[in-house]
Amino acid sequence: MENFYIILMGALVACSCGLIGCFLILRKIAMVGDAISHAVLPGIVLAYLISGSREPLPMIIGASVLGILTTIIIELFHKKAKLQEDASIGVTFTWLFAIGVIMVTAFTGKVDLDQECVLYGEIAYVGLGETGVPLPIITMSIVLFTIILLIYFFYKEFQLTTFDPAYASAIGVSVAVWHYILMGMVSLTTVAAFEAVGSILVVAFLVAPAATAYLLTENLKVMLVLSCISGTISSTLGYFIASWLDASIAGSMAAIAGLLFLIALLFSPSQGVIFKKRLFQSVST
Amino acid sequence: MDKIIYFFSFSDPNIQNVVLGSVLLTLSCALVGCFTFLRKRALVGDAIAHSILPGVCLGFIVSGTKDPLFILIGAFLTGWLSIYLMDFIVKNSKIKEDTALAFTLSFFFSVGILLLTYIQHAGYASQSGLDSFLFGKAASIIDKDLWIFGITSCLIILTFTFLFKEFTLISFDPNFAKTIGLPFKRLELVFTTCTVLAVVVGIQAVGVVLMAAMLITPAAAARFWTNNLRKMVFIAIVLSCFSGVTGAFISSIAPAMPTGPWIVMTISGIAVFSFVFAPGKGIIARWHLQRLNQTKIREENILKALFQISEKDNEFSKPRSVLSILEKREIPQKELLAGLKRLKSQGYLKKIGEMWALTEEGKNQGQRITRLHRLWEMYLNQYLDIAPDHVHEDAESIEHILTPELENKIKQQLNYPKVDPHDSRIPYKE
């Protein structure tokens, strides 16, 4: 049962991240996702300090505040101080992450977090010592459900603001509002997935399945479904490889997600590197 | 206080090591970072930092010990590979640069974590300490590390000293560099090698995540204080050395505190201060400049309105009421009164009772703005074929920007027209 819970947790994380990742990739802001996933750390620590426990709700609030704050700071440096965007992202997230690490060390004992957990999480403890359905699984399911509902009901808004922001604002759909909603969703997912996969591997889940799907289709709906499928495959395969190697489960799941992307990059029937070469040869002969 | 004196006397060999190590690491990173920053590839350093981990683990697995040479070679190889993979993805698919970057760093990192945990669980005797590549170990730098850091930093500094001109050129104008026959590919190779080297050693001070800050933040901060590349490199190096020492100092007076994050905290603090307060480029300076421009535009508009009122009865020194200005042009009353007072103190207006009159200077100024406005309308109409009813908005903003040189050119081009497209007379200086 424990094994099942671990795989289920992996799949839930991968699906939530994959769905959001599709929009991040299409909006060309994958690195903002990366930045948020690091920058929520001080928010999580603050939530621990205030609530004194691992209750999911304060953590989600703390992380969401920090997530939105991160995007605001990045925009502020970029737009008001005219700092180029990549540097603005780099300065902001390392700064917030440093604050987070300092807080973790300053409040050791009060905060039940260690540096390893911050970096790569420990999904293996998901089902440990719990009777019934473990709490992380319930939280993650709620997060995934929320994301699916949001995308289902506001599909048009997400699609429009992603592909044609000018048209969207012309017909009265606020690009900024949907941008911040998306960023809020990124923070939500990151913090829910934090204990399981840590703050760096979550980037792999955000980017790899969505990028794989992106290479296989040109249709947004199909892309969303494919990213979930590729995420679920990675978490299942990753689990077995990790137990075979006796290594980090989250790391292995993320690595498989990356491998799937590389396979798609080379062999995608419509856009793979190999196929394109063949096409080129058959045209030139 | 004793602790501070003890720290800055540098008598403790341990403190010497930490300070010297931090300074060497931050210095070479700041140097390389200035160029990656200017090439708009700031986050590439972040990707390299994450991609080093699998190389470190492979080096360990191959050699079976923590031999720094094997580990550095491994780190160097995967660091390089990550750059290659990023370029390959962007060139061969529709994946954009940001996604390729995020993918590469997280993929290499997850493989690294996989290998690292495999090593930890497989019972290698000497594996402890490998995770210093994850979190940095600036506080426990030993003599042997110092030698490696020192040699690498010297290599990087020497390379940049000798190739400063070439690197400047490939950063600012790669096409020109190619045309004048510089070996562009080879220079690029050397540059990337230096970047990877700087990251490989720097990561041991601050760890994977914060490595990006050592490259980006000093350069970003320095950029706000100068437009000169040499000065920028110098400022970046000074700032990062300062934060290196500060980080070492804090972790020595409060031993629980990690050095790396404090180095980053210090340099980030300086950077944020620069973004906000730097003269000319900071947020406040830009905001102030914007305010000045707005005031200038408002004042010019008041003079223009007064001039145009006086144009009708051709009595330029006659006092006018505030109400008549408001009839001519809608200006928020508070701003109008403030503007009138400022114009009076500048000598453009005279206050007579409750009325305002243009002085000779004020008349000239109002005339100039009106002239520029009407000339520009004429220019748009004649040369760009824009209908007379569409030219006003544009002229309204450009009249405050046109320089006397441009004004003369336009006048010559249009051959000193008498009236604008709305048949209003264009006022020239007598």
XYZ file of C-alpha atoms in Angstrom:
715
model
C 0.000 0.000 0.000
C 2.886 2.308 0.847
C 4.340 1.797 -2.622
C 1.022 2.630 -4.160
C 0.787 5.842 -2.155
C 4.246 6.914 -3.247
C 3.478 6.334 -6.911
C 0.105 8.044 -6.508
C 1.745 11.054 -4.848
C 4.291 11.238 -7.670
C 1.554 11.077 -10.269
C -0.518 13.758 -8.513
C 2.487 16.096 -8.327
C 3.435 15.378 -11.935
C -0.102 16.002 -13.233
C -0.599 19.260 -11.305
C 2.805 20.516 -12.388
C 2.363 19.289 -15.955
C -0.928 21.132 -16.446
C 0.503 24.421 -15.190
C 3.785 23.774 -16.975
C 1.990 23.759 -20.335
C 0.978 27.377 -19.812
C 4.390 28.375 -18.466
C 6.096 26.965 -21.550
C 3.645 28.514 -23.990
C 3.999 31.898 -22.276
C 7.802 31.563 -22.346
C 8.053 32.066 -18.588
C 9.408 28.662 -17.553
C 12.200 30.379 -15.621
C 9.667 32.407 -13.616
C 8.239 29.064 -12.499
C 11.745 28.053 -11.480
C 12.173 31.294 -9.563
C 8.874 30.929 -7.698
C 9.595 27.354 -6.705
C 12.771 28.567 -4.962
C 11.421 31.796 -3.592
C 8.497 30.274 -1.666
C 10.985 28.940 0.910
C 10.858 31.947 3.279
C 7.059 31.842 3.062
C 7.027 28.208 4.101
C 9.412 28.851 7.004
C 7.346 31.836 8.159
C 4.195 29.730 8.056
C 5.937 27.081 10.187
C 7.010 29.697 12.700
C 3.592 31.302 12.979
C 1.433 28.200 12.993
C 4.007 25.999 14.705
C 3.054 22.945 12.716
C 2.960 21.365 9.295
C -0.674 22.326 8.769
C -1.137 22.653 5.013
C -3.306 25.770 5.054
C -0.857 28.279 6.640
C 1.896 26.879 4.427
C -0.175 27.372 1.312
C -1.046 30.923 2.333
C 2.581 31.748 3.174
C 3.885 30.314 -0.071
C 1.233 31.943 -2.230
C 2.017 35.347 -0.754
C 5.716 34.836 -1.435
C 5.022 33.468 -4.915
C 3.014 36.513 -5.945
C 5.547 38.786 -4.218
C 8.319 37.179 -6.280
C 6.590 37.992 -9.556
C 5.910 41.531 -8.348
C 9.567 42.079 -7.385
C 10.773 40.645 -10.701
C 8.407 42.971 -12.589
C 9.440 45.939 -10.435
C 13.162 45.486 -11.117
C 12.495 44.777 -14.781
C 9.975 47.537 -15.537
C 10.838 50.317 -13.078
C 14.619 49.934 -12.795
C 14.974 48.657 -16.394
C 17.061 45.701 -15.265
C 17.114 43.057 -17.990
C 14.610 40.294 -17.301
C 16.918 37.290 -16.889
C 19.054 39.144 -14.358
C 15.943 40.373 -12.572
C 14.744 36.767 -12.165
C 18.189 35.599 -11.047
C 18.682 38.310 -8.441
C 15.189 37.948 -6.976
C 14.987 34.219 -6.464
C 18.517 33.761 -5.112
C 17.922 36.600 -2.670
C 14.654 35.140 -1.370
C 16.132 31.644 -1.257
C 19.117 32.922 0.761
C 16.691 34.523 3.223
C 14.871 31.192 3.424
C 18.045 29.194 4.106
C 19.148 31.680 6.757
C 15.737 31.425 8.420
C 15.934 27.622 8.359
C 19.316 27.700 10.128
C 18.349 30.485 12.510
C 15.269 28.645 13.719
C 16.571 25.079 13.715
C 14.700 23.251 16.374
C 11.637 25.386 15.876
C 11.298 24.529 12.223
C 11.080 20.928 11.215
C 12.898 21.360 7.909
C 16.374 20.529 6.805
C 18.433 21.610 3.850
C 18.235 18.238 2.100
C 14.463 18.253 2.285
C 14.502 21.755 0.812
C 16.541 20.587 -2.146
C 15.075 17.239 -3.051
C 12.251 16.377 -0.692
C 11.412 12.962 0.627
C 8.521 11.354 -1.104
C 9.296 8.015 0.554
C 7.765 9.228 3.818
C 4.416 10.008 2.240
C 2.624 6.899 3.417
C 4.665 6.333 6.566
C 2.984 5.798 9.888
C -0.445 6.850 8.764
C -3.640 4.927 8.912
C -6.086 5.592 6.155
C -5.271 7.975 3.326
C -2.157 10.070 4.136
C -2.606 13.825 4.511
C -0.148 14.842 1.733
C -2.121 12.755 -0.751
C -5.358 14.474 0.267
C -3.762 17.946 -0.004
C -2.213 17.189 -3.368
C -5.495 15.773 -4.686
C -7.313 18.944 -3.665
C -4.646 21.019 -5.425
C -4.895 18.952 -8.608
C -8.687 19.120 -8.483
C -8.580 22.913 -8.064
C -6.222 23.260 -11.018
C -8.372 21.054 -13.232
C -11.504 22.992 -12.264
C -9.825 26.355 -12.934
C -8.547 25.239 -16.328
C -11.903 23.625 -17.202
C -14.023 26.659 -16.345
C -11.613 29.347 -17.521
C -10.098 27.491 -20.455
C -10.958 30.317 -22.828
C -9.323 32.981 -20.629
C -6.141 30.965 -20.154
C -5.928 30.145 -23.828
C -6.555 33.716 -24.984
C -4.166 35.424 -22.584
C -1.511 32.851 -23.489
C -1.708 32.975 -27.262
C -3.017 36.433 -28.040
C -2.735 38.828 -25.093
C -3.482 41.853 -27.285
C -6.774 40.395 -28.482
C -7.588 39.220 -24.959
C -7.257 42.701 -23.501
C -9.175 44.137 -26.457
C -12.215 41.999 -25.625
C -11.865 42.813 -21.917
C -10.015 39.796 -20.505
C -7.386 41.151 -18.133
C -3.992 39.715 -19.035
C -2.459 40.804 -15.729
C -5.156 39.165 -13.599
C -4.775 35.803 -15.342
C -1.012 36.086 -15.161
C -1.186 36.488 -11.396
C -3.746 33.694 -11.082
C -1.355 31.423 -12.960
C 1.523 32.504 -10.713
C -0.671 31.819 -7.691
C -1.319 28.325 -9.049
C 2.415 27.772 -9.494
C 3.036 28.747 -5.845
C 0.167 26.551 -4.673
C 1.481 23.504 -6.504
C 5.072 24.154 -5.512
C 4.263 24.326 -1.834
C 1.949 21.313 -1.907
C 4.670 19.333 -3.676
C 7.453 20.791 -1.538
C 7.741 18.048 1.082
C 7.548 15.337 -1.524
C 9.975 16.572 -4.147
C 11.730 19.687 -2.787
C 12.161 23.000 -4.515
C 14.438 22.076 -7.419
C 12.960 18.810 -8.621
C 9.558 20.447 -8.792
C 10.983 22.461 -11.694
C 11.605 19.196 -13.537
C 7.953 18.272 -13.013
C 6.827 21.727 -14.147
C 8.861 21.719 -17.330
C 9.699 18.211 -18.550
C 6.235 16.583 -18.991
C 4.796 19.761 -20.515
C 7.754 20.135 -22.882
C 7.407 16.491 -23.921
C 3.740 17.063 -24.698
C 4.599 20.266 -26.555
C 6.807 18.289 -28.942
C 4.087 15.743 -29.665
C 1.123 17.926 -30.543
C 0.010 21.329 -31.705
C -3.324 21.232 -29.896
C -3.518 22.760 -26.417
C -6.145 20.321 -25.106
C -4.178 17.318 -26.343
C -1.023 18.870 -24.883
C -2.629 19.156 -21.429
C -3.705 15.495 -21.507
C -0.343 14.290 -22.858
C 1.570 16.152 -20.145
C -0.471 14.311 -17.493
C 0.147 10.965 -19.189
C 3.875 11.571 -19.484
C 3.994 12.730 -15.848
C 2.199 9.594 -14.636
C 4.488 7.329 -16.655
C 7.553 9.057 -15.182
C 6.339 8.690 -11.615
C 5.545 4.970 -12.036
C 8.738 4.088 -13.908
C 10.774 6.365 -11.650
C 9.559 4.597 -8.541
C 10.680 1.166 -9.731
C 14.045 2.391 -10.945
C 14.627 4.130 -7.616
C 13.862 1.003 -5.633
C 16.112 -1.007 -7.955
C 19.013 1.445 -7.455
C 18.110 2.215 -3.821
C 18.239 5.947 -4.592
C 16.086 9.052 -4.221
C 12.581 8.340 -5.523
C 11.779 11.952 -6.427
C 15.124 12.329 -8.206
C 14.483 9.190 -10.194
C 10.953 10.267 -11.172
C 12.278 13.641 -12.359
C 15.107 11.995 -14.268
C 12.662 9.711 -16.098
C 10.506 12.724 -16.982
C 13.646 14.267 -18.490
C 14.459 11.092 -20.407
C 10.946 10.998 -21.864
C 11.506 14.535 -23.114
C 14.820 13.603 -24.723
C 13.138 10.627 -26.433
C 10.419 12.931 -27.747
C 13.074 15.410 -28.867
C 14.759 12.747 -30.981
C 11.853 10.584 -32.103
C 8.697 12.705 -32.081
C 6.832 11.634 -35.254
C 6.092 15.195 -36.316
C 9.010 17.213 -34.947
C 11.713 14.829 -33.766
C 15.311 15.491 -34.737
C 15.673 12.082 -36.449
C 12.459 12.488 -38.415
C 13.420 15.988 -39.533
C 16.789 14.694 -40.756
C 15.077 11.937 -42.763
C 12.676 14.437 -44.230
C 15.576 16.655 -45.169
C 17.401 13.765 -46.838
C 14.351 12.589 -48.778
C 13.754 16.119 -49.994
C 17.348 16.623 -51.079
C 17.649 13.284 -52.913
C 33.781 43.801 20.056
C 36.595 41.380 20.896
C 35.248 39.047 18.277
C 35.353 41.778 15.655
C 38.972 42.647 16.454
C 39.841 38.963 16.498
C 38.237 38.457 13.097
C 39.909 41.409 11.426
C 43.319 40.635 12.837
C 43.157 37.508 10.642
C 45.400 35.680 13.123
C 43.269 32.549 13.166
C 44.400 30.376 10.209
C 40.871 29.071 9.909
C 39.504 32.584 9.430
C 42.317 33.351 6.986
C 41.292 30.364 4.892
C 37.623 31.215 4.886
C 38.162 34.878 4.048
C 40.751 34.239 1.357
C 38.690 31.411 -0.128
C 35.487 33.464 -0.214
C 37.271 36.407 -1.786
C 38.930 34.276 -4.477
C 35.664 32.567 -5.363
C 33.499 35.664 -5.417
C 36.121 37.570 -7.384
C 36.351 35.231 -10.364
C 32.585 34.721 -10.412
C 31.974 38.481 -10.479
C 34.426 38.885 -13.357
C 32.811 36.193 -15.496
C 29.353 37.304 -14.392
C 29.772 40.802 -15.848
C 30.152 39.325 -19.305
C 27.389 36.722 -19.024
C 25.159 39.521 -17.752
C 25.928 41.753 -20.722
C 25.370 38.874 -23.138
C 21.894 38.445 -21.608
C 22.797 34.907 -20.624
C 22.734 35.523 -16.893
C 20.726 32.439 -16.039
C 23.045 30.098 -17.936
C 25.239 30.114 -14.834
C 22.288 28.786 -12.873
C 21.894 25.911 -15.324
C 25.610 25.074 -15.207
C 25.544 25.113 -11.405
C 22.775 22.514 -11.305
C 24.351 20.425 -14.030
C 27.623 19.982 -12.197
C 26.132 17.596 -9.655
C 25.975 14.432 -11.833
C 29.580 15.076 -12.911
C 30.712 15.320 -9.297
C 29.021 11.986 -8.539
C 30.409 10.309 -11.662
C 33.889 11.543 -10.816
C 33.462 10.005 -7.385
C 32.160 6.700 -8.735
C 35.004 6.400 -11.255
C 37.785 7.221 -8.812
C 36.164 5.682 -5.742
C 37.551 8.507 -3.606
C 36.944 12.198 -3.133
C 39.936 12.986 -5.313
C 39.347 16.660 -6.173
C 40.883 16.252 -9.606
C 38.469 13.533 -10.757
C 35.558 15.386 -9.237
C 36.481 18.658 -10.902
C 36.939 16.935 -14.266
C 33.559 15.239 -13.928
C 31.909 18.500 -12.891
C 33.548 20.315 -15.752
C 32.358 17.732 -18.295
C 28.693 17.698 -17.294
C 28.721 21.475 -16.929
C 29.869 21.712 -20.514
C 27.433 19.063 -21.661
C 24.545 21.071 -20.213
C 25.421 24.104 -22.314
C 25.651 21.899 -25.376
C 22.298 20.265 -24.625
C 20.624 23.657 -24.177
C 21.886 24.864 -27.543
C 20.943 21.556 -29.176
C 17.347 21.750 -27.879
C 16.866 25.360 -28.980
C 18.367 24.747 -32.419
C 16.598 21.479 -33.183
C 13.083 21.955 -31.872
C 10.410 24.546 -31.328
C 11.284 24.641 -27.620
C 12.223 28.191 -26.575
C 15.318 29.203 -24.656
C 13.681 29.626 -21.233
C 12.147 26.152 -21.350
C 15.402 24.608 -22.581
C 17.198 26.276 -19.684
C 14.701 25.186 -17.034
C 14.591 21.681 -18.490
C 18.360 21.241 -18.646
C 18.994 22.435 -15.128
C 16.269 20.329 -13.561
C 17.088 17.227 -15.625
C 20.799 17.253 -14.838
C 20.039 18.018 -11.219
C 17.616 15.114 -10.884
C 20.158 12.727 -12.404
C 22.663 14.180 -9.939
C 20.352 13.583 -6.985
C 19.733 10.049 -8.250
C 23.467 9.336 -8.366
C 24.192 11.106 -5.075
C 21.589 9.146 -3.141
C 22.754 5.964 -4.880
C 26.305 6.625 -3.669
C 25.104 7.453 -0.150
C 23.110 4.224 0.094
C 25.647 2.016 -1.667
C 28.007 2.230 1.282
C 31.019 4.002 -0.200
C 33.379 4.639 2.677
C 34.438 8.192 1.891
C 31.248 9.669 0.459
C 30.512 12.079 3.271
C 31.220 15.633 2.185
C 30.088 15.171 -1.391
C 27.025 17.187 -0.529
C 29.232 20.248 -0.017
C 28.548 20.731 -3.722
C 24.870 21.064 -2.865
C 25.088 23.501 0.001
C 28.598 24.934 -0.219
C 31.151 24.704 2.518
C 32.692 28.135 2.675
C 33.037 27.885 6.447
C 35.235 24.795 6.272
C 37.679 25.693 3.535
C 41.045 23.990 4.085
C 44.505 24.709 2.671
C 44.179 22.183 -0.137
C 40.930 23.753 -1.369
C 42.549 27.146 -1.228
C 45.234 26.058 -3.673
C 42.661 24.802 -6.151
C 40.539 27.947 -5.785
C 43.609 30.156 -6.111
C 44.935 28.495 -9.249
C 41.533 28.483 -10.950
C 40.859 32.115 -10.070
C 44.289 33.134 -11.387
C 43.635 31.228 -14.621
C 40.312 32.986 -15.104
C 41.675 36.418 -14.224
C 44.666 35.988 -16.553
C 42.457 34.819 -19.424
C 40.169 37.787 -18.983
C 43.058 40.228 -18.737
C 44.597 39.025 -21.968
C 41.343 38.622 -23.879
C 39.475 41.598 -22.397
C 39.129 43.384 -25.725
C 38.072 40.253 -27.587
C 35.514 39.265 -24.967
C 34.133 42.787 -24.954
C 33.712 42.623 -28.688
C 32.012 39.223 -28.828
C 29.698 40.347 -26.036
C 28.614 43.636 -27.556
C 28.856 43.080 -31.286
C 29.363 39.457 -32.308
C 28.741 40.222 -35.970
C 31.453 42.861 -36.082
C 33.806 40.474 -34.272
C 33.206 37.900 -36.996
C 33.703 40.403 -39.825
C 37.072 41.619 -38.604
C 38.251 38.011 -38.537
C 38.349 37.219 -34.829
C 38.277 33.464 -34.184
C 34.725 33.748 -32.860
C 34.090 30.045 -32.210
C 37.356 29.589 -30.351
C 36.813 32.702 -28.234
C 33.321 31.499 -27.426
C 34.842 28.183 -26.369
C 37.338 29.879 -24.072
C 34.622 32.075 -22.627
C 32.313 29.144 -21.893
C 35.208 27.217 -20.374
C 35.911 30.101 -18.031
C 32.237 30.285 -17.066
C 32.104 26.568 -16.279
C 35.379 26.785 -14.321
C 34.132 29.730 -12.268
C 30.924 27.879 -11.470
C 32.705 24.613 -10.614
C 34.832 26.275 -7.954
C 32.280 28.877 -6.883
C 29.651 26.284 -6.139
C 31.761 24.925 -3.298
C 31.398 28.221 -1.498
C 27.691 28.914 -1.806
C 26.049 25.750 -3.133
C 23.928 24.930 -6.162
C 21.017 27.309 -5.846
C 22.863 30.399 -4.716
C 25.601 30.021 -7.342
C 23.534 32.016 -9.806
C 23.643 34.974 -7.424
C 27.456 35.011 -7.377
C 27.453 35.474 -11.150
C 24.447 37.711 -11.703
C 24.001 39.921 -8.655
C 27.375 41.758 -8.505
C 27.181 42.489 -12.239
C 23.586 43.692 -12.006
C 24.435 45.959 -9.068
C 27.549 47.366 -10.767
C 25.616 48.068 -13.974
C 23.600 50.694 -12.108
C 26.633 52.789 -11.209
C 28.448 53.087 -14.533
C 28.232 52.764 -18.302
C 31.871 51.853 -18.681
C 32.684 48.141 -18.866
C 36.062 48.363 -17.123
C 34.548 50.348 -14.264
C 31.626 47.951 -14.104
C 33.941 44.930 -13.774
C 35.932 46.756 -11.113
C 32.830 47.732 -9.099
C 31.397 44.213 -9.388
C 34.629 42.713 -8.081
C 34.869 45.160 -5.173
C 31.232 44.614 -4.198
C 31.498 40.845 -4.322
C 34.775 40.763 -2.366
C 33.124 42.949 0.253
C 30.198 40.543 0.532
C 32.596 37.589 0.625
C 34.330 39.053 3.664
C 31.026 40.045 5.263
C 29.662 36.524 4.836
C 32.788 35.036 6.378
C 32.608 37.568 9.220
C 28.983 36.839 10.085
C 29.507 33.096 10.139
C 32.549 33.564 12.354
C 30.758 35.639 14.998
C 27.619 33.488 14.810
C 28.951 30.007 14.053
C 25.528 28.500 13.334
C 25.054 30.897 10.445
C 25.921 29.560 6.983
C 28.526 31.586 5.077
C 27.158 31.154 1.545
C 23.647 32.480 2.142
C 25.071 35.465 4.034
C 27.390 36.285 1.144
C 24.359 36.232 -1.117
C 22.270 38.234 1.353
C 24.939 40.946 1.469
C 25.421 41.232 -2.257
C 21.650 41.108 -2.850
C 21.177 43.881 -0.305
C 23.715 46.009 -2.163
C 22.052 45.186 -5.481
C 18.555 46.086 -4.297
C 19.929 49.313 -2.819
C 21.504 50.083 -6.211
C 18.296 49.335 -8.119
C 16.411 51.775 -5.926
C 18.894 54.547 -5.145
C 21.576 54.569 -7.868
C 21.816 58.055 -9.394
C 20.540 58.239 -12.961
C 19.419 54.623 -13.288
C 17.741 53.686 -10.015
C 14.003 53.595 -9.509
C 13.975 56.856 -7.518
C 16.162 58.697 -10.025
C 13.965 57.544 -12.903
C 10.835 58.513 -10.989
C 12.300 61.927 -10.216
C 13.244 62.474 -13.845
C 9.729 61.543 -14.860
C 8.322 64.056 -12.373
C 10.633 66.777 -13.712
C 9.510 66.057 -17.246
C 5.872 66.202 -16.251
C 6.349 69.554 -14.524
C 8.205 70.931 -17.515
C 5.498 69.799 -19.891
C 2.784 71.287 -17.689
C 4.583 74.615 -17.449
C 5.176 74.753 -21.171
C 1.494 74.041 -21.716
C 0.522 76.972 -19.473
C 2.796 79.350 -21.390
C 1.439 78.009 -24.663
C -2.152 78.566 -23.517
C -1.366 82.155 -22.454
C 0.374 82.806 -25.756
C -2.542 81.496 -27.757
C -5.025 83.605 -25.779
C -2.916 86.705 -26.422
C -2.534 85.800 -30.088
C -6.208 86.623 -30.681
C -6.087 90.264 -29.560
C -2.358 90.570 -30.248
C -1.731 92.009 -26.762
C 0.931 89.801 -25.280
C 1.614 91.668 -22.067
C -2.049 92.039 -21.078
C -2.910 90.325 -17.748
C -5.267 87.313 -18.027
C -7.435 85.620 -15.394
C -6.976 82.015 -14.260
C -10.440 81.329 -15.611
C -9.494 82.363 -19.133
C -6.503 79.982 -19.054
C -8.803 77.198 -17.924
C -11.156 77.985 -20.767
C -8.316 77.593 -23.220
C -6.923 74.426 -21.711
C -8.157 72.022 -19.041
C -5.518 71.792 -16.327
C -6.285 70.510 -12.795
C -6.656 73.710 -10.744
C -4.097 72.831 -8.056
C -1.443 71.995 -10.632
C -2.243 75.134 -12.614
C -1.779 77.414 -9.593
C 1.461 75.689 -8.611
C 2.683 75.939 -12.193
C 1.838 79.659 -12.386
C 3.782 80.349 -9.199
C 6.832 78.463 -10.434
C 6.722 80.243 -13.784
C 6.600 83.574 -11.968
C 9.696 82.745 -9.947
C 11.461 81.712 -13.157
C 10.655 85.118 -14.663
C 8.266 83.957 -17.372
C 5.158 85.501 -15.793
C 4.151 88.601 -13.839
C 1.351 88.636 -11.316
C -0.810 91.729 -11.495
C -3.561 91.631 -8.864
C -5.295 88.298 -9.399
C -4.276 88.247 -13.059
C -1.240 86.812 -14.839
C 0.719 88.390 -17.692
C 3.482 87.040 -19.919
C 6.899 88.669 -19.637
C 9.021 89.035 -22.785
C 10.772 85.751 -21.978
C 7.462 84.075 -21.269
C 6.108 85.271 -24.573
C 9.129 83.864 -26.439
C 8.766 80.532 -24.696
C 5.035 80.288 -25.396
C 5.687 81.300 -28.971
C 8.348 78.636 -29.370
C 6.071 75.843 -28.141
C 3.197 77.030 -30.337
C 5.552 77.254 -33.305
C 6.906 73.737 -32.766
C 3.383 72.409 -32.407
C 2.198 73.926 -35.645
C 5.384 73.115 -37.557
C 5.086 69.492 -36.564
C 1.450 69.372 -37.641
C 2.501 70.774 -40.986
C 5.316 68.276 -41.279
C 3.089 65.298 -40.537
C 0.518 66.580 -42.985
C 2.902 67.312 -45.843
C 5.467 64.549 -45.583
C 3.538 61.679 -44.036
C 0.168 62.478 -45.622
C -1.678 62.434 -42.343
C -5.059 64.141 -42.409
C -5.184 67.563 -40.639
C -7.660 66.265 -38.033
C -5.226 63.511 -36.966
C -2.083 65.529 -36.376
C -2.920 67.416 -33.179
C -2.422 64.595 -30.612
C 1.004 63.761 -31.935
C 2.166 67.377 -32.010
C 0.908 67.805 -28.440
C 3.632 65.429 -27.185
C 6.458 66.144 -29.609
C 6.405 69.941 -29.070
C 8.111 69.422 -25.702
C 10.902 67.278 -27.139
C 12.014 68.927 -30.397
C 15.477 70.508 -30.184
C 16.426 73.818 -31.885
C 18.509 71.857 -34.428
C 15.550 69.713 -35.402
C 13.353 72.788 -35.509
C 15.674 74.426 -38.035
C 15.739 71.301 -40.201
C 11.969 71.079 -40.240
C 11.665 74.766 -41.095
C 14.066 74.357 -44.009
C 12.345 71.196 -45.239
C 8.951 72.900 -45.194
C 10.420 76.131 -46.545
C 9.192 78.349 -43.668
C 5.415 77.783 -44.011
C 3.122 80.650 -42.978
C 0.211 78.610 -41.623
C -0.396 75.132 -40.227
C -2.935 72.609 -41.617
C -5.679 74.263 -39.543
C -4.865 77.656 -41.061
C -3.457 79.013 -37.819
C -0.549 81.349 -38.310
C 2.879 79.893 -37.423
C 4.569 82.487 -35.171
C 8.244 83.144 -35.984
C 10.603 85.293 -33.964
C 10.756 88.806 -35.313
